Short mmCIF file of C-alpha atoms in Angstrom, two decimals:
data_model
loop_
_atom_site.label_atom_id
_atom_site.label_comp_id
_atom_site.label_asym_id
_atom_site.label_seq_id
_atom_site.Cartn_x
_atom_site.Cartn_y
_atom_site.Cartn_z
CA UNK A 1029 -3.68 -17.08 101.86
CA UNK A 1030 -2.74 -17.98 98.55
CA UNK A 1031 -2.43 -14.26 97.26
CA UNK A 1032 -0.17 -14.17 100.06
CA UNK A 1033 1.99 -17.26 98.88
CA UNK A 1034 1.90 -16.14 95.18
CA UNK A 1035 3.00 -12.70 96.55
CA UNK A 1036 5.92 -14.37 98.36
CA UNK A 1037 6.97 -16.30 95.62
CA UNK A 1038 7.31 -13.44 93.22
CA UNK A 1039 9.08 -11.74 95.44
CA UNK A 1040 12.05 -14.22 96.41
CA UNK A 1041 12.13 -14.73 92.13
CA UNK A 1042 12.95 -11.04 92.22
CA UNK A 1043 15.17 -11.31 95.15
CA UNK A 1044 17.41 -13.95 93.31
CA UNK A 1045 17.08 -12.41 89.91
CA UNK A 1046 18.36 -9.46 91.06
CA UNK A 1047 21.03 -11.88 93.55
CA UNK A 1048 22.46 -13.26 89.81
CA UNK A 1049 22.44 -10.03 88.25
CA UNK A 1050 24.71 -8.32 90.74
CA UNK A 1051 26.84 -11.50 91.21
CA UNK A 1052 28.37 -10.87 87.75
CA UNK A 1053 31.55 -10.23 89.20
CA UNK A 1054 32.11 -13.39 90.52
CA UNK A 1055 31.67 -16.49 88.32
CA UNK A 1056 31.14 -19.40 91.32
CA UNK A 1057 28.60 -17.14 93.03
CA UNK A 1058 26.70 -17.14 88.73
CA UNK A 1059 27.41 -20.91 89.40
CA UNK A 1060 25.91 -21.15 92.66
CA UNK A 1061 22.38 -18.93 91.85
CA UNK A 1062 21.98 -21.30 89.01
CA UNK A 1063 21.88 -24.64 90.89
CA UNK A 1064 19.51 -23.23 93.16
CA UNK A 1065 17.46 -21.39 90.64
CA UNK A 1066 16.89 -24.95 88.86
CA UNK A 1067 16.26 -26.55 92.15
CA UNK A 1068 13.31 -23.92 93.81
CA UNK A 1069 12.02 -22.13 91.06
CA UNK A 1070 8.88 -23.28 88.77
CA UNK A 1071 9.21 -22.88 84.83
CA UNK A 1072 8.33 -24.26 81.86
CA UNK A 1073 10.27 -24.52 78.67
CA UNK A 1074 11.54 -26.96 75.83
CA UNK A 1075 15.32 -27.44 75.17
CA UNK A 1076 17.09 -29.65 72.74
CA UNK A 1077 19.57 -32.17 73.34
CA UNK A 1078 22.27 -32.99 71.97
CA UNK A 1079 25.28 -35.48 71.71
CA UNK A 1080 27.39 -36.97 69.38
CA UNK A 1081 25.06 -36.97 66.03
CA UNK A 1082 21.75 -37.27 67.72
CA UNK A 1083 19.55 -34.54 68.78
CA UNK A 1084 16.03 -35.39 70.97
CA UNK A 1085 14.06 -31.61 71.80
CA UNK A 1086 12.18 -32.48 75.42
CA UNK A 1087 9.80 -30.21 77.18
CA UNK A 1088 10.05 -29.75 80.98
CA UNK A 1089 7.64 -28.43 83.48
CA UNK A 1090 8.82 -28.01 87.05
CA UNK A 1091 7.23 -26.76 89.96
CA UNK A 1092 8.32 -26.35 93.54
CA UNK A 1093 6.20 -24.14 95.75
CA UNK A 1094 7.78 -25.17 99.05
CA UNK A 1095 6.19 -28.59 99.31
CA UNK A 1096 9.18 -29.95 97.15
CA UNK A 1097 10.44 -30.26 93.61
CA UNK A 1098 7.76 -32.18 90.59
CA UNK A 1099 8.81 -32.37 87.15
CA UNK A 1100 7.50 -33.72 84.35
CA UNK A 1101 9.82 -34.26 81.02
CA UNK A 1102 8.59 -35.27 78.16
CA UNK A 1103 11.06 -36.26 74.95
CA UNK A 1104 9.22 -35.06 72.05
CA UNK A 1105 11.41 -36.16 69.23
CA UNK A 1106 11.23 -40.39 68.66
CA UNK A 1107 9.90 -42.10 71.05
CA UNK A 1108 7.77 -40.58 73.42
CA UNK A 1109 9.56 -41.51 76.96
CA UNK A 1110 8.40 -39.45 80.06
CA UNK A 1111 9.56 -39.10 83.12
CA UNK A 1112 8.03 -37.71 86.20
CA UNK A 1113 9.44 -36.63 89.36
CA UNK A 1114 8.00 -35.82 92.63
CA UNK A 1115 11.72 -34.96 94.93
CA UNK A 1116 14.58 -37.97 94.84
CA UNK A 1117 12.01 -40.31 93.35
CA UNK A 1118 11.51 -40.58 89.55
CA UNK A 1119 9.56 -42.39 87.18
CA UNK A 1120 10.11 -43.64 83.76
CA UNK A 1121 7.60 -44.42 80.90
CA UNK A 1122 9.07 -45.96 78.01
CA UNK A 1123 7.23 -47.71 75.53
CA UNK A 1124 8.92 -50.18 73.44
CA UNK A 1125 6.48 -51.80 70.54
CA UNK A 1126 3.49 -52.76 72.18
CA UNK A 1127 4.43 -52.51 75.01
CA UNK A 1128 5.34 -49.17 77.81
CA UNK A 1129 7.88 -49.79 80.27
CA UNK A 1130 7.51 -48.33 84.23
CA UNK A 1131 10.60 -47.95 85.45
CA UNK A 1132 11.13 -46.30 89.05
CA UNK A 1133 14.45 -44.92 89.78
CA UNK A 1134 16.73 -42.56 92.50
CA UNK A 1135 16.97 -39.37 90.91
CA UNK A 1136 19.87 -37.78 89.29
CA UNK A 1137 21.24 -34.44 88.73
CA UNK A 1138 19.54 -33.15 85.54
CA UNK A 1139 19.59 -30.29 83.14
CA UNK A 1140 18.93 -27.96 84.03
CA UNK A 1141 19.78 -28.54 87.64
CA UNK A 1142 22.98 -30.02 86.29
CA UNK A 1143 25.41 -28.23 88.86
CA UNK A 1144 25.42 -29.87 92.74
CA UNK A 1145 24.52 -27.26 95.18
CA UNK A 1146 27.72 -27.66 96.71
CA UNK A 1147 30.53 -26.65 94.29
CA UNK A 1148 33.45 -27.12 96.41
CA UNK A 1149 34.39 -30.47 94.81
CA UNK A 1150 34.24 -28.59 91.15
CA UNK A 1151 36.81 -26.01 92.33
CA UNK A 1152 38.96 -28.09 93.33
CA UNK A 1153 39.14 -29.34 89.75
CA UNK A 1154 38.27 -26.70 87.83
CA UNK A 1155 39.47 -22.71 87.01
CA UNK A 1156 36.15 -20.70 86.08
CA UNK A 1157 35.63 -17.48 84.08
CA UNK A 1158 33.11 -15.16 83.26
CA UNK A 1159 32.48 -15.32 79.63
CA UNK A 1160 30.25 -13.10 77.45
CA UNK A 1161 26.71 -12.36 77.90
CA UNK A 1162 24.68 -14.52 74.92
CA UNK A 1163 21.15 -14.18 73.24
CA UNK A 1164 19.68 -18.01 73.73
CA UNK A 1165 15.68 -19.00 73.63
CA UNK A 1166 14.79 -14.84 73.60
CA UNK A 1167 17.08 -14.73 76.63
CA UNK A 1168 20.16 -12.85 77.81
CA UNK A 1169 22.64 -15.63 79.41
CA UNK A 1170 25.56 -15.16 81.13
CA UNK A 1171 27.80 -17.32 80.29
CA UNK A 1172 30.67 -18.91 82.74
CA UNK A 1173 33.54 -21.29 81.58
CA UNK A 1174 35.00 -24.01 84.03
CA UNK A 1175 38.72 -24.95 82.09
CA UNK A 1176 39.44 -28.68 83.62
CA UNK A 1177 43.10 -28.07 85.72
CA UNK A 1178 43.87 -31.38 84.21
CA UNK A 1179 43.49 -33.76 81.27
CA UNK A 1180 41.00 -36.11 83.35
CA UNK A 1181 38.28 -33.97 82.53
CA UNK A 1182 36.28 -32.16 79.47
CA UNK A 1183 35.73 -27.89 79.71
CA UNK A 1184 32.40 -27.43 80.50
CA UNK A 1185 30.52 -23.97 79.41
CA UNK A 1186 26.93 -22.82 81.45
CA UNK A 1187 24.94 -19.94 80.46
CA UNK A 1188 22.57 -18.31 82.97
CA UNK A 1189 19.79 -16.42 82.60
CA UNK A 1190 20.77 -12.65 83.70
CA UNK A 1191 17.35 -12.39 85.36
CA UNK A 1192 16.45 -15.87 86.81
CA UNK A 1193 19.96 -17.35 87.43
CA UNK A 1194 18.55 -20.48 85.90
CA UNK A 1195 20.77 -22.49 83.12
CA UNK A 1196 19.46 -21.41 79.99
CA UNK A 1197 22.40 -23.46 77.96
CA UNK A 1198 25.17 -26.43 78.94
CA UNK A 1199 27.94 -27.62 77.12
CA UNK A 1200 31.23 -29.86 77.26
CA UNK A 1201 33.71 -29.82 74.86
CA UNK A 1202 36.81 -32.02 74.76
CA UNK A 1203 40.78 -30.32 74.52
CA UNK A 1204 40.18 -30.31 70.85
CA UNK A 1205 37.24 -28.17 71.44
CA UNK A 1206 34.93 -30.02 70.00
CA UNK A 1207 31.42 -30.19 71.36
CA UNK A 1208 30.52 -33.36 73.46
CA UNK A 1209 27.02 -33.05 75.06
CA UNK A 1210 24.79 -29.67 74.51
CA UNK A 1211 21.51 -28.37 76.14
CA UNK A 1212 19.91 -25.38 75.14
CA UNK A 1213 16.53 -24.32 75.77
CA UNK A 1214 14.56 -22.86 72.52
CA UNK A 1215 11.63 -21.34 74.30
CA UNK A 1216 11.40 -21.11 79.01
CA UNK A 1217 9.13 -19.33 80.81
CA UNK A 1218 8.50 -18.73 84.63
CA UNK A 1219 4.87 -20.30 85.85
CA UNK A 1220 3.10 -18.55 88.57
CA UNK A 1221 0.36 -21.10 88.88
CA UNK A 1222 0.18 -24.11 91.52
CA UNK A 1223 -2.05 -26.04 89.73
CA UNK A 1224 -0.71 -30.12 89.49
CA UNK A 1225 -2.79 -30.77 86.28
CA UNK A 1226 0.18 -31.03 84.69
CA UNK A 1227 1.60 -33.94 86.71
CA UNK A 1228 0.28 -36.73 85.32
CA UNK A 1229 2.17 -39.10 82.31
CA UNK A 1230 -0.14 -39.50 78.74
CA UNK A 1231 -1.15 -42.45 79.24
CA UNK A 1232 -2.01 -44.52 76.04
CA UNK A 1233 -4.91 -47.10 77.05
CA UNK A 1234 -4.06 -49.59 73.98
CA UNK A 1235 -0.62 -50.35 75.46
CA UNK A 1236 0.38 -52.93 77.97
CA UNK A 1237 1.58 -51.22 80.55
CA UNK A 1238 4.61 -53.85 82.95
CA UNK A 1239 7.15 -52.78 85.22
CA UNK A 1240 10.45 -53.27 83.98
CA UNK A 1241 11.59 -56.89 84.82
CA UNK A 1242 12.61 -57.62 87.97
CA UNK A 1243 16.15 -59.23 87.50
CA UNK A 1244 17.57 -56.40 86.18
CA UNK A 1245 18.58 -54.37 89.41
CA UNK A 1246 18.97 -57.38 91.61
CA UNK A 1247 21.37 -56.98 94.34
CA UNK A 1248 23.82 -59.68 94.95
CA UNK A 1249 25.42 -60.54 97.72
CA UNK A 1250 28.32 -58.15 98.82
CA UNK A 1251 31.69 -60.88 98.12
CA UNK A 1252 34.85 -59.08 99.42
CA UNK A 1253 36.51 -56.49 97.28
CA UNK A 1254 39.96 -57.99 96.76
CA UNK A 1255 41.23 -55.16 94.42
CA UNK A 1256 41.72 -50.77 94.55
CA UNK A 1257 42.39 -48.51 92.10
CA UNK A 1258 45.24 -47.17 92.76
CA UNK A 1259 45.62 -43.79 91.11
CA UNK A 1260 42.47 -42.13 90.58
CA UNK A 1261 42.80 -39.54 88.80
CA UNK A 1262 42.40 -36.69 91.25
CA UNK A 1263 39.33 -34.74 91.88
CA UNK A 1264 37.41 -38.07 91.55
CA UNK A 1265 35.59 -39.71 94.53
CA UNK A 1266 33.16 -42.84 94.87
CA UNK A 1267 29.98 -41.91 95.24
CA UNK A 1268 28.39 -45.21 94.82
CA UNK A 1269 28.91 -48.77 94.19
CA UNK A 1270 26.70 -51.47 93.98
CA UNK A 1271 27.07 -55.48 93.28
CA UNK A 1272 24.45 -57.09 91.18
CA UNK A 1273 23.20 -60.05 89.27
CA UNK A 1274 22.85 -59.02 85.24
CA UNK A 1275 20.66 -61.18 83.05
CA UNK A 1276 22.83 -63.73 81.01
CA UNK A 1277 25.40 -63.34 83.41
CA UNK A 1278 26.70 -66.40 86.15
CA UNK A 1279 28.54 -63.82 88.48
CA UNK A 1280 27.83 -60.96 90.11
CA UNK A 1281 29.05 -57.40 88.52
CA UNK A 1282 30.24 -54.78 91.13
CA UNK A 1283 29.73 -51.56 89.74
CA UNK A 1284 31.97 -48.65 91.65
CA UNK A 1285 30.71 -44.78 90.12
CA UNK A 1286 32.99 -42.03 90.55
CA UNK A 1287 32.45 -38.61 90.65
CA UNK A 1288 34.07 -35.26 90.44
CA UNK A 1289 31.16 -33.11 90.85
CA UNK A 1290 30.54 -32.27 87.13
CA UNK A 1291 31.68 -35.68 85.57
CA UNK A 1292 30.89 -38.91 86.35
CA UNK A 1293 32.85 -42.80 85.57
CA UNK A 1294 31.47 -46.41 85.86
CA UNK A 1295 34.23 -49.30 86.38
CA UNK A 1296 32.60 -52.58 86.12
CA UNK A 1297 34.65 -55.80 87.72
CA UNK A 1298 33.80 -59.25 87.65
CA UNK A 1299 34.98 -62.64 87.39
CA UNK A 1300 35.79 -64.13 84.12
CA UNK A 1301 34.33 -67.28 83.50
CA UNK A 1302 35.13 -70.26 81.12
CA UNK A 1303 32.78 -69.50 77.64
CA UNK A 1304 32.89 -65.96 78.67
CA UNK A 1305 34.49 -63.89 75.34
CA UNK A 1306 37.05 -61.50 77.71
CA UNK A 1307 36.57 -57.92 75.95
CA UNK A 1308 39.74 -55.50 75.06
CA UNK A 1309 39.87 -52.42 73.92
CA UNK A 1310 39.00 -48.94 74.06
CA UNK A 1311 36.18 -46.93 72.35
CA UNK A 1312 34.45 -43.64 72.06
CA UNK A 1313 30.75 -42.75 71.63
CA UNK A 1314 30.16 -39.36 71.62
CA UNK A 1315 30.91 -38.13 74.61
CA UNK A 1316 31.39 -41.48 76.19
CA UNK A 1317 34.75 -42.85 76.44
CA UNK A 1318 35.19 -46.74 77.23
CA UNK A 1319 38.30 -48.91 78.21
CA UNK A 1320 37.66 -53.12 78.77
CA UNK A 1321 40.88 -55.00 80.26
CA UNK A 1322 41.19 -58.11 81.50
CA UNK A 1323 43.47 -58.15 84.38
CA UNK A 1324 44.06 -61.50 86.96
CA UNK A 1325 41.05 -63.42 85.27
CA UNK A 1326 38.46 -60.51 85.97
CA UNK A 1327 37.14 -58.26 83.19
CA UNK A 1328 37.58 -54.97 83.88
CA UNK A 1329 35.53 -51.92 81.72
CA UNK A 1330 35.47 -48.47 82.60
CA UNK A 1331 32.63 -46.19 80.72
CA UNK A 1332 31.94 -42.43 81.93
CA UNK A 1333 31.26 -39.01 79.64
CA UNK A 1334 35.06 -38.15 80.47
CA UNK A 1335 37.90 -38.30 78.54
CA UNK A 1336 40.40 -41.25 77.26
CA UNK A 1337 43.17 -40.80 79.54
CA UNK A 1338 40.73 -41.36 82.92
CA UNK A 1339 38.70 -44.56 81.80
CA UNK A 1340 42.74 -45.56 80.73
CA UNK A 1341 44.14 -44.49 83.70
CA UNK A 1342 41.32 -45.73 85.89
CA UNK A 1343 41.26 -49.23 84.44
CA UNK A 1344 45.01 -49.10 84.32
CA UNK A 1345 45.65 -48.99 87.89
CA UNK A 1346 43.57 -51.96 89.43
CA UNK A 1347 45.99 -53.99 92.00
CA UNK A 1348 44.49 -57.07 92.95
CA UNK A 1349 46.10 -57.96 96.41
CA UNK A 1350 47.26 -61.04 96.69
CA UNK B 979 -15.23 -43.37 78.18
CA UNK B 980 -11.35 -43.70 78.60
CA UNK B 981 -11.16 -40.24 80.71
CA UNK B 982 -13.65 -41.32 82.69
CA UNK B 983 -12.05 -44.48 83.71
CA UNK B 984 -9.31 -42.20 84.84
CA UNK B 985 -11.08 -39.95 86.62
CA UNK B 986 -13.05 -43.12 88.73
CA UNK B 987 -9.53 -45.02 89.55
CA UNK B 988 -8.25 -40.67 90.64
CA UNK B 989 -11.55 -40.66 93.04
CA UNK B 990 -12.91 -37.82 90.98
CA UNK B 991 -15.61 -39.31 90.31
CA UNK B 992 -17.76 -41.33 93.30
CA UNK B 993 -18.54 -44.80 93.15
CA UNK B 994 -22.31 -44.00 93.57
CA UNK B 995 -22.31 -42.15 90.70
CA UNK B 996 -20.66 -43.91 88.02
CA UNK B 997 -22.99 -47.44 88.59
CA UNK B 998 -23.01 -47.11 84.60
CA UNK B 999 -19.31 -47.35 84.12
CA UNK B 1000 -18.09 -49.74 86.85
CA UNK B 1001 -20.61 -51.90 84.18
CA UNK B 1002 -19.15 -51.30 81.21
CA UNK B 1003 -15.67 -51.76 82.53
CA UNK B 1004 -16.80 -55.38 83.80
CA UNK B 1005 -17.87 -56.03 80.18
CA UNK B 1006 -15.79 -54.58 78.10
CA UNK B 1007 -11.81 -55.99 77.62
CA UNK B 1008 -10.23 -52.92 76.54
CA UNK B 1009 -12.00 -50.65 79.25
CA UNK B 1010 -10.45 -53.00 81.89
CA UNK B 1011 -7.27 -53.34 80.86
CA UNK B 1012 -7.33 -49.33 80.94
CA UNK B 1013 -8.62 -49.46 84.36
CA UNK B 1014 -5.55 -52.17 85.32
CA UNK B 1015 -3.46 -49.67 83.90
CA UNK B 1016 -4.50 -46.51 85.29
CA UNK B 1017 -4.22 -48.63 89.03
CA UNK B 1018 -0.64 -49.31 88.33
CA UNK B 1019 0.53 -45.75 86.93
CA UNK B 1020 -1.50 -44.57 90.03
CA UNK B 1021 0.26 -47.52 92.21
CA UNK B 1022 4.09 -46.47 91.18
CA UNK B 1023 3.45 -42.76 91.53
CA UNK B 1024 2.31 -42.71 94.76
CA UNK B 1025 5.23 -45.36 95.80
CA UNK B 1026 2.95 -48.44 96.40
CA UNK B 1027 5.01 -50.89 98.33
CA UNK B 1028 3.60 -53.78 96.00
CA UNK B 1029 6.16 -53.19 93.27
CA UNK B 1030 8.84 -53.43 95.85
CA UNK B 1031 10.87 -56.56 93.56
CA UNK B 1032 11.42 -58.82 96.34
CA UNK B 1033 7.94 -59.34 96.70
CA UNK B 1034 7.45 -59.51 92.99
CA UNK B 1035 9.91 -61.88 92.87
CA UNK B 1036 7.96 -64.15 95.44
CA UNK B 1037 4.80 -63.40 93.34
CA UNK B 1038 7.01 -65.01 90.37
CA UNK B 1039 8.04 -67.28 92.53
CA UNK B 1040 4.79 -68.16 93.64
CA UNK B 1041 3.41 -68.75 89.81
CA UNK B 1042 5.65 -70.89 89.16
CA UNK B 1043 5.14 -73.37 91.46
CA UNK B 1044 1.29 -73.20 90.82
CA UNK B 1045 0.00 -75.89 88.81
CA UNK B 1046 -0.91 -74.82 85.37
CA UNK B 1047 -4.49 -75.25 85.11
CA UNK B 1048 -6.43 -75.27 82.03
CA UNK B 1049 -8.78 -73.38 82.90
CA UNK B 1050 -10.63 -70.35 81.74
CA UNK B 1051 -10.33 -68.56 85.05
CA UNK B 1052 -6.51 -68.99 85.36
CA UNK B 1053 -5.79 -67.38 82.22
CA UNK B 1054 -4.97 -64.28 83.95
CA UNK B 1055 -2.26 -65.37 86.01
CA UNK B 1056 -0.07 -67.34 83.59
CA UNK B 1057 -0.69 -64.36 81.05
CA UNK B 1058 1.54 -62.23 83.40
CA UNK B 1059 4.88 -64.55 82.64
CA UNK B 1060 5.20 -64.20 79.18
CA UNK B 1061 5.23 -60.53 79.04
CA UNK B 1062 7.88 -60.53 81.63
CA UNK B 1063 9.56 -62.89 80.06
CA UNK B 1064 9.99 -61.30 77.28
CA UNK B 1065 11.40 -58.70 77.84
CA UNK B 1066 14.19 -60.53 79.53
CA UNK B 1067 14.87 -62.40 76.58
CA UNK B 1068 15.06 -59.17 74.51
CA UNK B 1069 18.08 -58.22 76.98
CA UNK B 1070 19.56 -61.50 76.65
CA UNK B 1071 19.21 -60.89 72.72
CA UNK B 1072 21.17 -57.73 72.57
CA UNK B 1073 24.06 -59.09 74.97
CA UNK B 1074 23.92 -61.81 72.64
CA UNK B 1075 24.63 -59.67 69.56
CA UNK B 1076 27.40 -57.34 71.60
CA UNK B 1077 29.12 -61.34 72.47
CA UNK B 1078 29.45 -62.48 68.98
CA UNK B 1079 31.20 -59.01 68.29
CA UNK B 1080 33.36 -59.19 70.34
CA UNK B 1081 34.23 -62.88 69.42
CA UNK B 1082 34.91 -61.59 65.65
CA UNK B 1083 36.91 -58.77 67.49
CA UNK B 1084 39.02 -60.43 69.51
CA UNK B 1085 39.82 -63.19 66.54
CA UNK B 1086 40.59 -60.27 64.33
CA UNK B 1087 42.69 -58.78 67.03
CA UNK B 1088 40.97 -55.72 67.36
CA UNK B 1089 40.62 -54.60 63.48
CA UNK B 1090 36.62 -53.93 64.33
CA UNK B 1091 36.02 -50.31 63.98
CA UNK B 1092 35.84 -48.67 67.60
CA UNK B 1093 32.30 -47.15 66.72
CA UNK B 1094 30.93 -50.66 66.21
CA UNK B 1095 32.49 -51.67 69.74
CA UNK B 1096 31.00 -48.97 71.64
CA UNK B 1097 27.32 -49.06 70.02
CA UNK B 1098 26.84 -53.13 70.49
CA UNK B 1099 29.25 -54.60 73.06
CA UNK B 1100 29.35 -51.64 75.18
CA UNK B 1101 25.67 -50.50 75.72
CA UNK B 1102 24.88 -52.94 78.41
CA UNK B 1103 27.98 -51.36 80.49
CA UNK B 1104 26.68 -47.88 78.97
CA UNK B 1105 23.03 -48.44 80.31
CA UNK B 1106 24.28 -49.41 83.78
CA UNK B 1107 26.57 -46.53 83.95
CA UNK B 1108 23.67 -43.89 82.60
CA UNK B 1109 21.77 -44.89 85.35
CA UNK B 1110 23.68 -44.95 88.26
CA UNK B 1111 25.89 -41.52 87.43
CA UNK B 1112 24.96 -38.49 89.89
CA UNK B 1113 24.50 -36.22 86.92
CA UNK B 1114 22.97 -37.87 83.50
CA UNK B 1115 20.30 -36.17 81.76
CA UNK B 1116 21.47 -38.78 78.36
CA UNK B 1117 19.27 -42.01 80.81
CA UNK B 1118 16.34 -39.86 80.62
CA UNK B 1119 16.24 -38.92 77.43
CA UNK B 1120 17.83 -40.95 75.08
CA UNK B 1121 19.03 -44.59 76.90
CA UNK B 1122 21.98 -46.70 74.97
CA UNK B 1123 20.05 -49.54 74.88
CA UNK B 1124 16.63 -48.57 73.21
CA UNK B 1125 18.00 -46.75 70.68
CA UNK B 1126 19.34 -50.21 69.66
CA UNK B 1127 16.36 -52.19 70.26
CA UNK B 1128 13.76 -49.86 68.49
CA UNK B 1129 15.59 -50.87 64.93
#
């Protein structure tokens, strides 16, 4: 029975590596094999990270052999944080001095299943190319530009691997060109075994191990939204929002996340308060833009990996009604 | 001795057999607090309900309004604040750091350089927003805030 699965399995890798290959012609279809090459098939590799000046290499073992997706990622440069994933739900170990942190989280889209297996809301926003094949980790990628149709987003550049489909490299750049947030694996290979030794974090028996503390994801109650955003820039929906108490913080925050399949923003509203120092400005952090306002005694900030002119034009175009 | 504390809380090893360690984990302090440990990792990847934080917070709740006895036996129980504690008031350090910034900023009418801005007043915001996003591999691997914190 389990020759029989193994044989299976090697055979629908085949199938889509040979899917990708003759999909050349058409870069969504490149695209589309890669989100669901990172999504059902099991490999193995380390990549490196980077953004801004910092650079973290992380190893990453995934498995799916029909009884759904496990990952384990471990960071292997600085502090040792791991993360392990067994479907939507995900697991963080951080230690922090003496201590290691359990976090439990929803998960999120991550290299190298960056792409959402449904692209439609990325065309809508984006023109795509077919760009040269490239040597990267001892593998040929194809690689597929997606040029932003307006200045509310950064260019983003995948390369897939010509026999897998699977993202072998990620990048976004900003109009300038320059390079925002990179992934690249340095070594990836395909596993064939279904052993789950591998799941399991390093667990180091010296350290307290505490769940992380329980104020910080408090929901608050849901107070009426008495404001929109009137021009969002386009191609960006809300895909979540969420109202919560913060530590050091009297009021509630409402958090609103927006999303245009690719990119994502965070606009943070809430009260301003006597003694509370009202915050004004914009910044950049790598690839992070952020805008604070203060507009009819709320403070407003927008953060997201997207250029200046959406957090602006985002934070910008609060109405309050009246 | 540590492995096999792992393997007894994973059922690979039976109760029957391992007489010998359930001992030495009753005597020895570091062998138990590997064995609490290896029952919570175990606990939050299989989803246990008890971490569920409205019932922590009752638990919190709960040792609060408990009498502090001075007592050998209830050492265990009002050792569990202070390490939750703390970590709040590491948070409420680092907000208070990205405050006075912005204080000094605002006086100075914005003269702070933007790069100072966006590593202390913003990472709270930053943090929130790496963690909620569809698509951010940056939470996972290399989180605003601890970056800070580790200096």
């Amino acid at each position: 029975m389990k020759r029989g699965v193994l044989g299976f399995l090697l055979v629908s890798h085949v199938a889509l590596a040979t899917a990708a290959g003759e999909a050349t012609g058409d870069p969504w279809m490149v695209l589309q094999k890669a989100a669901q090459a990172a999504r059902e098939l099991s490999y193995q590799g380390v990549f490196v990270y980077q953004s801004g000046t910092g650079s973290r290499s992380v190893q990453i073992t995934h498995m799916n052999y029909g009884q759904g997706e496990y990952a384990r990622i471990v960071v292997l440069d600085g502090t040792p944080r791991e993360v392990l994933s067994q479907g939507r739900d995900v697991v963080i170990f951080s230690p922090r001095n003496e201590k290691v942190i359990i976090e439990k989280r929803r998960g999120q889209n991550m290299f190298p299943a960056v792409l959402p297996s449904n692209l439609d809301a990325i065309k809508t926003s984006y023109d795509v190319r077919l760009g040269g094949m490239e040597r990267i980790g001892g593998r040929d990628g194809q690689m597929v530009i997606l040029s932003p149709k307006d200045k509310f987003r950064y260019t983003y550049k995948f390369w897939a691997d010509r026999e897998y489909g699977l993202l072998l490299k990620s990048m976004s750049a900003n109009d300038r060109n320059e390079p925002m947030e990179q992934f690249a694996f340095n070594q990836l290979t395909l596993m064939n075994s279904q052993k789950m030794d591998w799941f399991q974090p390093n667990v180091s028996p010296e350290k307290q191990y505490v769940m992380e503390e329980p104020g910080a994801g408090r929901s608050a109650p849901v107070e009426a939204i008495t404001w929109s955003v009137d021009q969002l820039p386009s191609g960006y929906r809300k895909v979540d929002e969420i109202t919560r108490l913060v530590p050091g913080k009297p009021a509630p925050v409402t958090q609103i996340v927006y999303s245009d399949g690719l990119a994502s923003v965070s606009l943070f509203i809430e009260p301003l308060l006597k003694g509370m120092a009202p915050k004004v400005g914009h910044s950049a952090f790598g690839a992070t833009h952020f805008y604070a306002n203060v507009l009819e005694g709320h403070q407003v900030v927008v953060v997201g990996e997207v250029p200046e002119a959406t957090v602006t034009q985002i934070a910008n175009t609060i109405h309050f009604k009246k | 001795m540590k492995d096999q504390v792992s393997a007894l809380v994973d059922e690979e090893l039976s109760l029957e057999d391992s007489e010998y360690l359930y001992t030495a984990i009753r005597s020895s302090e570091t062998l138990s607090d590997s064995w609490t440990t290896y029952h919570l990792i175990g606990d939050c990847m299989r989803g246990s309900p008890i971490f569920k934080s409205d019932l922590t917070d009752r638990i919190m709740q709960q040792l609060e309004q408990e009498p502090v006895v001075l007592a050998p036996k209830a050492k265990k129980a009002v050792y569990k604040t202070p390490t939750l504690w703390s970590v709040a008031a590491s948070v409420a350090a680092v907000m208070f750091v990205g405050w006075m910034v912005l204080q000094q900023q605002v006086q100075t009418h914005g003269e702070a350089a933007p790069a100072e801005i966006a590593q202390n007043v913003a990472s709270e915001y930053l943090l929130a927003h790496q963690s909620m996003a569809p698509s951010n591999s940056a939470y996972y691997i290399q989180p605003a805030s601890y970056s800070e914190s580790e200096k």
